[in-house]
Amino acid sequence: MSNRVLSGMQPSGHLHLGNLLGALDNWKALQDQYQCFFFVADWHALSTNYADTSRIKEYTQSLLIDWLATGIDPTRSTVFVQSSVPDHAILHLLLSMIVPVPWLERNPTYKEKQEEITEKDLTTYGFLGYPVLQAADILLYKPDFVPVGKDQLPHLELTRELARRFNNLYQPVFPEPKEHLTRFPKVTGTDGRKMSKSYHNTINLSDSEPEIRQKLKTMVTDPARVRRTDKGNPDVCPVYDFHKILSPRAVQEQVNQDCRAAAIGCIDCKKLVADVMVERLAPSWEVRTELTAKPDYLDNIIQEGRDKASTIAHETMQDVKEAMKI
Ligand code: TRP
Ligand code: SF4
């Protein structure tokens, strides 16, 4: 049996190019080598959206479509929704009995988020306990690797600490999962800052071709290049960042030279980027259209996913209950 990989994403908005080039491309590649479990963490979305839950279902659906449209293959990977497997909640409860609160309070991601998000009341138990639920998500499936970005490392460390604590208190049940670090290429948004939903500077996987072309037209470039005759510097131009990620080497080099010599204008340069971006995303638009027209197909996938995930989660819960003598 090949090694097992598990990861999840919160349904908190439409996916953008940064998500694709970071997490999703990595997930897609892992499917070739590992037995993969990918789930939508809809309960986690409640930790910051408990006061307005109106879009969680819609985003869950849209996230699943984005995954399938970009190459997550449900015949090879188990794709499911967290809330369809109640064992996540049960293990969360049991782990909450053994997790010391200071472990949670010192979590840097917790502190950062609480400072960053000021418009919501995040003094809740659920928000503090977020990583305990994540530990439950992970430990239920005893994965060898958890593909995550750097921001998730504290959660993974806590997961390992909780596994050790459980194993010491009761009986060895949980292997310690390792991170599979995703190298995120630097993906810049249309305003030159990091591409992020909260900055409203994203190019979404579900954007249409005209939307993409329009977003690129208004994208910032080398700020010192005001006139067409000014020489530019690709090193400080966010449009060039896209060339580095998406364009063939030869095009990158040509643009680099031509920009510095003012031999290419920004309008043409952006058109080149728009072309490769559209080429890259077009296949996923077709799948998206098909899937949107076939809601039953999607339902089937997540029911099958739920069944497969439940079976494994159940086995783990048997061991947990035996170890805890409950
Ligand atoms: N916290 C993760 C994020 O925000 C999502 C997540 C929830 C997750 N449970 C998980 C990731 C389990 C990996 C494994 O990206
Ligand atoms: Fe940026 Fe291209 Fe304009 Fe150069 S030509 S400044 S790389 S958009």
Tab-separated table of C-alpha atoms and ligand atoms in Angstrom:
chain	number	residue	atom	x	y	z
A	1	MET	CA	0.000	0.000	0.000
A	2	SER	CA	1.413	3.356	-0.979
A	3	ASN	CA	1.828	6.145	1.528
A	4	ARG	CA	-1.169	8.173	2.476
A	5	VAL	CA	-1.595	11.915	2.019
A	6	LEU	CA	-4.341	14.076	3.472
A	7	SER	CA	-5.151	17.738	3.141
A	8	GLY	CA	-8.071	20.116	3.369
A	9	MET	CA	-9.167	23.600	2.408
A	10	GLN	CA	-11.708	25.918	3.904
A	11	PRO	CA	-14.644	26.895	1.708
A	12	SER	CA	-14.185	30.609	2.223
A	13	GLY	CA	-14.439	32.044	-1.266
A	14	HIS	CA	-13.676	31.351	-4.888
A	15	LEU	CA	-10.237	29.926	-5.597
A	16	HIS	CA	-7.718	32.128	-7.344
A	17	LEU	CA	-4.610	31.624	-9.401
A	18	GLY	CA	-2.442	31.771	-6.278
A	19	ASN	CA	-4.307	28.764	-4.856
A	20	LEU	CA	-3.939	26.910	-8.132
A	21	LEU	CA	-0.232	27.449	-8.539
A	22	GLY	CA	0.429	26.851	-4.861
A	23	ALA	CA	-1.686	24.157	-3.321
A	24	LEU	CA	-3.709	22.595	-6.114
A	25	ASP	CA	-0.934	21.893	-8.591
A	26	ASN	CA	0.908	20.197	-5.771
A	27	TRP	CA	-2.104	18.100	-4.780
A	28	LYS	CA	-2.595	17.105	-8.382
A	29	ALA	CA	0.960	15.826	-8.630
A	30	LEU	CA	0.732	13.914	-5.351
A	31	GLN	CA	-2.081	11.797	-6.777
A	32	ASP	CA	0.433	9.966	-8.957
A	33	GLN	CA	2.399	8.664	-6.009
A	34	TYR	CA	0.156	8.517	-2.988
A	35	GLN	CA	-3.206	7.418	-1.754
A	36	CYS	CA	-4.765	10.875	-1.376
A	37	PHE	CA	-7.580	12.245	0.760
A	38	PHE	CA	-8.775	15.780	0.045
A	39	PHE	CA	-11.628	17.311	1.973
A	40	VAL	CA	-13.552	20.558	2.246
A	41	ALA	CA	-13.187	21.848	5.802
A	42	ASP	CA	-16.659	23.360	6.109
A	43	TRP	CA	-16.711	23.192	9.915
A	44	HIS	CA	-13.458	25.103	9.995
A	45	ALA	CA	-15.125	27.842	7.975
A	46	LEU	CA	-17.536	28.305	10.884
A	47	SER	CA	-14.692	29.368	13.161
A	48	THR	CA	-14.548	32.769	11.503
A	49	ASN	CA	-17.956	32.840	9.789
A	50	TYR	CA	-20.272	31.572	12.504
A	51	ALA	CA	-22.242	34.823	12.457
A	52	ASP	CA	-22.937	34.618	8.742
A	53	THR	CA	-23.093	31.076	7.447
A	54	SER	CA	-25.062	31.943	4.339
A	55	ARG	CA	-22.339	31.203	1.796
A	56	ILE	CA	-20.611	28.144	3.234
A	57	LYS	CA	-22.675	25.660	1.204
A	58	GLU	CA	-22.216	27.592	-2.005
A	59	TYR	CA	-18.465	27.862	-1.454
A	60	THR	CA	-18.235	24.171	-0.608
A	61	GLN	CA	-19.826	23.324	-3.931
A	62	SER	CA	-17.660	25.790	-5.786
A	63	LEU	CA	-14.472	24.521	-4.138
A	64	LEU	CA	-15.267	20.950	-5.161
A	65	ILE	CA	-15.872	22.084	-8.723
A	66	ASP	CA	-12.596	24.013	-8.764
A	67	TRP	CA	-10.732	20.933	-7.537
A	68	LEU	CA	-12.208	18.616	-10.142
A	69	ALA	CA	-11.851	21.223	-12.871
A	70	THR	CA	-8.138	21.578	-12.197
A	71	GLY	CA	-7.355	17.893	-12.175
A	72	ILE	CA	-8.128	16.399	-8.786
A	73	ASP	CA	-9.261	12.976	-9.913
A	74	PRO	CA	-12.015	11.385	-7.815
A	75	THR	CA	-11.309	7.951	-9.263
A	76	ARG	CA	-7.846	8.047	-7.719
A	77	SER	CA	-8.303	10.337	-4.730
A	78	THR	CA	-10.921	10.363	-2.020
A	79	VAL	CA	-12.735	13.698	-2.140
A	80	PHE	CA	-15.156	14.473	0.659
A	81	VAL	CA	-16.757	17.087	2.885
A	82	GLN	CA	-15.675	17.253	6.525
A	83	SER	CA	-19.170	17.626	7.977
A	84	SER	CA	-20.331	14.435	6.254
A	85	VAL	CA	-18.003	12.401	8.493
A	86	PRO	CA	-19.115	13.017	12.100
A	87	ASP	CA	-16.041	11.222	13.462
A	88	HIS	CA	-14.137	14.490	12.900
A	89	ALA	CA	-16.341	16.094	15.552
A	90	ILE	CA	-16.086	13.146	17.935
A	91	LEU	CA	-12.319	12.972	17.805
A	92	HIS	CA	-12.190	16.748	18.164
A	93	LEU	CA	-14.172	16.430	21.372
A	94	LEU	CA	-11.922	13.712	22.759
A	95	LEU	CA	-8.739	15.583	21.864
A	96	SER	CA	-10.149	18.738	23.458
A	97	MET	CA	-10.086	16.844	26.754
A	98	ILE	CA	-6.338	16.371	26.600
A	99	VAL	CA	-5.089	19.544	24.932
A	100	PRO	CA	-3.678	22.104	27.389
A	101	VAL	CA	-5.145	25.515	26.611
A	102	PRO	CA	-1.700	27.225	26.690
A	103	TRP	CA	-0.682	25.097	23.673
A	104	LEU	CA	-3.498	26.765	21.783
A	105	GLU	CA	-2.936	30.265	23.080
A	106	ARG	CA	0.706	30.321	22.056
A	107	ASN	CA	-0.060	29.253	18.479
A	108	PRO	CA	1.351	32.052	16.283
A	109	THR	CA	-1.302	31.620	13.579
A	110	TYR	CA	-3.984	32.093	16.230
A	111	LYS	CA	-2.425	35.289	17.506
A	112	GLU	CA	-1.791	36.725	14.034
A	113	LYS	CA	-5.300	36.026	12.782
A	114	GLN	CA	-6.888	37.488	15.851
A	115	GLU	CA	-4.912	40.689	15.366
A	116	GLU	CA	-5.570	40.772	11.628
A	117	ILE	CA	-9.314	40.154	11.700
A	118	THR	CA	-10.712	42.907	13.864
A	119	GLU	CA	-14.200	43.178	12.416
A	120	LYS	CA	-15.296	39.831	13.904
A	121	ASP	CA	-15.516	38.599	17.473
A	122	LEU	CA	-12.984	35.787	17.532
A	123	THR	CA	-12.886	35.279	21.269
A	124	THR	CA	-14.838	32.042	20.790
A	125	TYR	CA	-13.877	28.551	21.898
A	126	GLY	CA	-14.228	27.339	18.309
A	127	PHE	CA	-11.640	29.764	17.024
A	128	LEU	CA	-9.171	28.892	19.769
A	129	GLY	CA	-9.827	25.206	19.174
A	130	TYR	CA	-9.409	25.446	15.401
A	131	PRO	CA	-6.131	23.481	15.416
A	132	VAL	CA	-7.646	20.756	17.603
A	133	LEU	CA	-10.278	20.153	14.954
A	134	GLN	CA	-7.509	20.172	12.363
A	135	ALA	CA	-5.554	17.626	14.412
A	136	ALA	CA	-8.656	15.434	14.474
A	137	ASP	CA	-9.036	15.799	10.681
A	138	ILE	CA	-5.504	14.618	10.225
A	139	LEU	CA	-5.104	11.918	12.868
A	140	LEU	CA	-8.305	10.108	11.868
A	141	TYR	CA	-6.664	9.060	8.609
A	142	LYS	CA	-3.145	8.376	9.916
A	143	PRO	CA	-1.567	10.026	6.886
A	144	ASP	CA	2.180	9.900	6.245
A	145	PHE	CA	2.201	13.388	4.768
A	146	VAL	CA	0.097	16.507	5.005
A	147	PRO	CA	0.692	18.943	2.142
A	148	VAL	CA	0.397	22.465	3.551
A	149	GLY	CA	1.825	25.931	3.212
A	150	LYS	CA	4.216	27.397	5.778
A	151	ASP	CA	1.426	29.176	7.645
A	152	GLN	CA	0.030	25.776	8.661
A	153	LEU	CA	3.188	24.431	10.277
A	154	PRO	CA	2.206	25.415	13.832
A	155	HIS	CA	-1.030	23.453	13.398
A	156	LEU	CA	0.873	20.437	12.211
A	157	GLU	CA	3.303	20.661	15.103
A	158	LEU	CA	0.359	20.762	17.487
A	159	THR	CA	-1.100	17.727	15.731
A	160	ARG	CA	2.104	15.794	16.415
A	161	GLU	CA	2.214	16.974	20.024
A	162	LEU	CA	-1.365	15.858	20.502
A	163	ALA	CA	-0.621	12.490	18.915
A	164	ARG	CA	2.296	11.993	21.333
A	165	ARG	CA	0.232	13.082	24.314
A	166	PHE	CA	-2.563	10.691	23.386
A	167	ASN	CA	-0.172	7.812	22.780
A	168	ASN	CA	1.522	8.414	26.147
A	169	LEU	CA	-1.656	8.827	28.137
A	170	TYR	CA	-3.405	5.772	26.697
A	171	GLN	CA	-1.926	3.502	24.045
A	172	PRO	CA	-0.024	4.131	20.857
A	173	VAL	CA	-2.739	4.775	18.267
A	174	PHE	CA	-1.526	7.706	16.194
A	175	PRO	CA	1.573	7.827	14.001
A	176	GLU	CA	3.038	11.333	13.754
A	177	PRO	CA	2.296	12.880	10.360
A	178	LYS	CA	4.970	14.819	8.495
A	179	GLU	CA	4.455	17.986	6.515
A	180	HIS	CA	4.860	17.980	2.780
A	181	LEU	CA	5.789	21.591	2.262
A	182	THR	CA	4.283	23.240	-0.755
A	183	ARG	CA	6.645	25.627	-2.433
A	184	PHE	CA	4.440	28.529	-3.337
A	185	PRO	CA	5.690	30.532	-6.254
A	186	LYS	CA	5.328	34.229	-5.523
A	187	VAL	CA	1.961	35.055	-7.024
A	188	THR	CA	1.269	38.758	-7.184
A	189	GLY	CA	-2.197	40.235	-7.440
A	190	THR	CA	-3.361	42.831	-9.930
A	191	ASP	CA	-2.413	45.660	-7.559
A	192	GLY	CA	1.146	44.437	-7.058
A	193	ARG	CA	0.560	43.075	-3.553
A	194	LYS	CA	0.451	39.372	-2.718
A	195	MET	CA	-2.573	37.790	-4.402
A	196	SER	CA	-5.173	37.409	-1.690
A	197	LYS	CA	-8.924	37.301	-1.446
A	198	SER	CA	-8.898	39.962	1.243
A	199	TYR	CA	-7.110	42.450	-1.030
A	200	HIS	CA	-9.618	42.051	-3.888
A	201	ASN	CA	-6.735	41.682	-6.316
A	202	THR	CA	-7.235	38.082	-7.411
A	203	ILE	CA	-7.627	36.361	-10.717
A	204	ASN	CA	-10.107	33.596	-9.986
A	205	LEU	CA	-10.158	30.166	-11.578
A	206	SER	CA	-13.793	30.791	-12.429
A	207	ASP	CA	-13.191	34.192	-14.082
A	208	SER	CA	-14.187	34.329	-17.731
A	209	GLU	CA	-11.764	35.154	-20.522
A	210	PRO	CA	-12.979	38.778	-20.866
A	211	GLU	CA	-12.679	39.239	-17.090
A	212	ILE	CA	-9.103	37.974	-17.123
A	213	ARG	CA	-8.118	40.196	-20.031
A	214	GLN	CA	-9.731	43.174	-18.343
A	215	LYS	CA	-7.996	42.515	-15.020
A	216	LEU	CA	-4.628	42.323	-16.755
A	217	LYS	CA	-5.232	45.538	-18.659
A	218	THR	CA	-5.579	47.453	-15.425
A	219	MET	CA	-2.814	45.555	-13.620
A	220	VAL	CA	0.055	47.645	-12.254
A	221	THR	CA	3.465	47.433	-13.984
A	222	ASP	CA	6.898	48.875	-13.285
A	223	PRO	CA	5.765	52.176	-11.744
A	224	ALA	CA	8.757	54.009	-13.231
A	225	ARG	CA	7.705	53.101	-16.753
A	226	VAL	CA	5.211	55.835	-17.500
A	227	ARG	CA	5.547	56.330	-21.236
A	228	ARG	CA	5.874	53.693	-23.922
A	229	THR	CA	9.363	55.030	-24.686
A	230	ASP	CA	10.559	54.650	-21.060
A	231	LYS	CA	12.771	51.653	-20.468
A	232	GLY	CA	11.259	49.215	-17.960
A	233	ASN	CA	12.563	46.925	-15.260
A	234	PRO	CA	10.904	43.496	-15.235
A	235	ASP	CA	12.405	42.726	-11.826
A	236	VAL	CA	10.008	45.146	-10.159
A	237	CYS	CA	7.024	44.463	-12.420
A	238	PRO	CA	4.222	42.199	-11.138
A	239	VAL	CA	3.168	41.396	-14.702
A	240	TYR	CA	6.595	39.925	-15.239
A	241	ASP	CA	6.033	37.688	-12.201
A	242	PHE	CA	3.264	36.049	-14.202
A	243	HIS	CA	5.609	35.568	-17.153
A	244	LYS	CA	8.031	33.825	-14.835
A	245	ILE	CA	5.342	31.432	-13.681
A	246	LEU	CA	3.391	30.858	-16.868
A	247	SER	CA	5.392	31.724	-19.999
A	248	PRO	CA	7.910	29.505	-21.760
A	249	ARG	CA	11.552	30.367	-21.013
A	250	ALA	CA	12.183	31.836	-24.438
A	251	VAL	CA	9.259	34.252	-24.088
A	252	GLN	CA	10.434	35.263	-20.621
A	253	GLU	CA	13.896	36.076	-21.915
A	254	GLN	CA	12.583	37.974	-24.902
A	255	VAL	CA	10.227	40.058	-22.780
A	256	ASN	CA	12.983	40.708	-20.270
A	257	GLN	CA	15.280	42.116	-22.973
A	258	ASP	CA	12.581	44.000	-24.838
A	259	CYS	CA	11.172	45.610	-21.708
A	260	ARG	CA	14.605	46.903	-20.698
A	261	ALA	CA	15.124	48.306	-24.198
A	262	ALA	CA	11.589	49.715	-24.460
A	263	ALA	CA	11.133	47.456	-27.481
A	264	ILE	CA	7.860	46.075	-26.162
A	265	GLY	CA	5.010	48.083	-24.664
A	266	CYS	CA	3.159	47.066	-21.521
A	267	ILE	CA	-0.081	46.569	-23.434
A	268	ASP	CA	1.489	43.933	-25.694
A	269	CYS	CA	3.395	42.393	-22.834
A	270	LYS	CA	0.197	41.999	-20.825
A	271	LYS	CA	-1.537	40.499	-23.824
A	272	LEU	CA	1.108	37.769	-23.902
A	273	VAL	CA	0.402	37.012	-20.250
A	274	ALA	CA	-3.349	37.016	-20.799
A	275	ASP	CA	-2.905	34.540	-23.655
A	276	VAL	CA	-0.945	31.981	-21.624
A	277	MET	CA	-3.234	32.426	-18.657
A	278	VAL	CA	-6.310	31.774	-20.762
A	279	GLU	CA	-4.626	28.782	-22.354
A	280	ARG	CA	-3.823	27.441	-18.915
A	281	LEU	CA	-7.310	27.938	-17.464
A	282	ALA	CA	-9.491	27.160	-20.487
A	283	PRO	CA	-9.622	23.368	-19.944
A	284	SER	CA	-10.881	23.920	-16.402
A	285	TRP	CA	-13.649	26.212	-17.652
A	286	GLU	CA	-14.987	23.408	-19.805
A	287	VAL	CA	-15.031	20.972	-16.908
A	288	ARG	CA	-16.623	23.623	-14.701
A	289	THR	CA	-19.458	24.149	-17.190
A	290	GLU	CA	-20.041	20.411	-17.460
A	291	LEU	CA	-20.034	19.886	-13.703
A	292	THR	CA	-22.323	22.798	-12.998
A	293	ALA	CA	-24.817	21.220	-15.380
A	294	LYS	CA	-24.578	17.858	-13.580
A	295	PRO	CA	-25.157	18.362	-9.854
A	296	ASP	CA	-25.930	14.642	-9.429
A	297	TYR	CA	-22.484	13.727	-10.605
A	298	LEU	CA	-20.911	15.910	-7.950
A	299	ASP	CA	-23.250	14.527	-5.283
A	300	ASN	CA	-22.185	11.019	-6.211
A	301	ILE	CA	-18.541	11.863	-5.885
A	302	ILE	CA	-18.894	13.286	-2.408
A	303	GLN	CA	-21.107	10.426	-1.277
A	304	GLU	CA	-18.544	7.923	-2.415
A	305	GLY	CA	-15.864	10.029	-0.790
A	306	ARG	CA	-17.814	10.141	2.443
A	307	ASP	CA	-18.199	6.346	2.439
A	308	LYS	CA	-14.509	5.706	1.859
A	309	ALA	CA	-13.429	8.308	4.401
A	310	SER	CA	-15.952	7.071	6.993
A	311	THR	CA	-14.674	3.528	6.802
A	312	ILE	CA	-11.149	4.580	7.661
A	313	ALA	CA	-12.229	7.136	10.252
A	314	HIS	CA	-14.351	4.474	11.922
A	315	GLU	CA	-11.470	2.050	12.236
A	316	THR	CA	-9.367	4.725	13.890
A	317	MET	CA	-12.207	5.599	16.266
A	318	GLN	CA	-12.456	1.958	17.325
A	319	ASP	CA	-8.790	2.045	18.328
A	320	VAL	CA	-9.262	5.395	20.047
A	321	LYS	CA	-12.179	4.182	22.121
A	322	GLU	CA	-10.386	1.001	23.045
A	323	ALA	CA	-7.284	2.908	24.052
A	324	MET	CA	-9.348	5.303	26.163
A	325	LYS	CA	-11.501	2.502	27.539
A	326	ILE	CA	-14.755	4.243	26.633
B	1	TRP	N1	-6.324	25.017	8.171
B	1	TRP	C1	-6.221	24.679	6.795
B	1	TRP	C2	-6.145	25.976	5.968
B	1	TRP	O1	-6.680	26.983	6.377
B	1	TRP	C3	-7.381	23.855	6.316
B	1	TRP	C4	-7.425	22.532	7.000
B	1	TRP	C5	-8.385	22.093	7.870
B	1	TRP	C6	-6.482	21.473	6.834
B	1	TRP	N2	-8.106	20.817	8.273
B	1	TRP	C7	-6.956	20.423	7.659
B	1	TRP	C8	-5.311	21.320	6.096
B	1	TRP	C9	-6.246	19.222	7.758
B	1	TRP	C10	-4.611	20.127	6.185
B	1	TRP	C11	-5.069	19.073	7.014
B	1	TRP	O2	-5.580	25.945	4.909
B	2	SF4	FE1	6.134	44.977	-16.982
B	2	SF4	FE2	5.946	43.938	-19.379
B	2	SF4	FE3	5.602	46.554	-19.023
B	2	SF4	FE4	7.990	45.483	-18.752
B	2	SF4	S1	6.790	45.564	-20.627
B	2	SF4	S2	7.052	46.947	-17.375
B	2	SF4	S3	7.529	43.484	-17.876
B	2	SF4	S4	4.304	44.915	-18.241
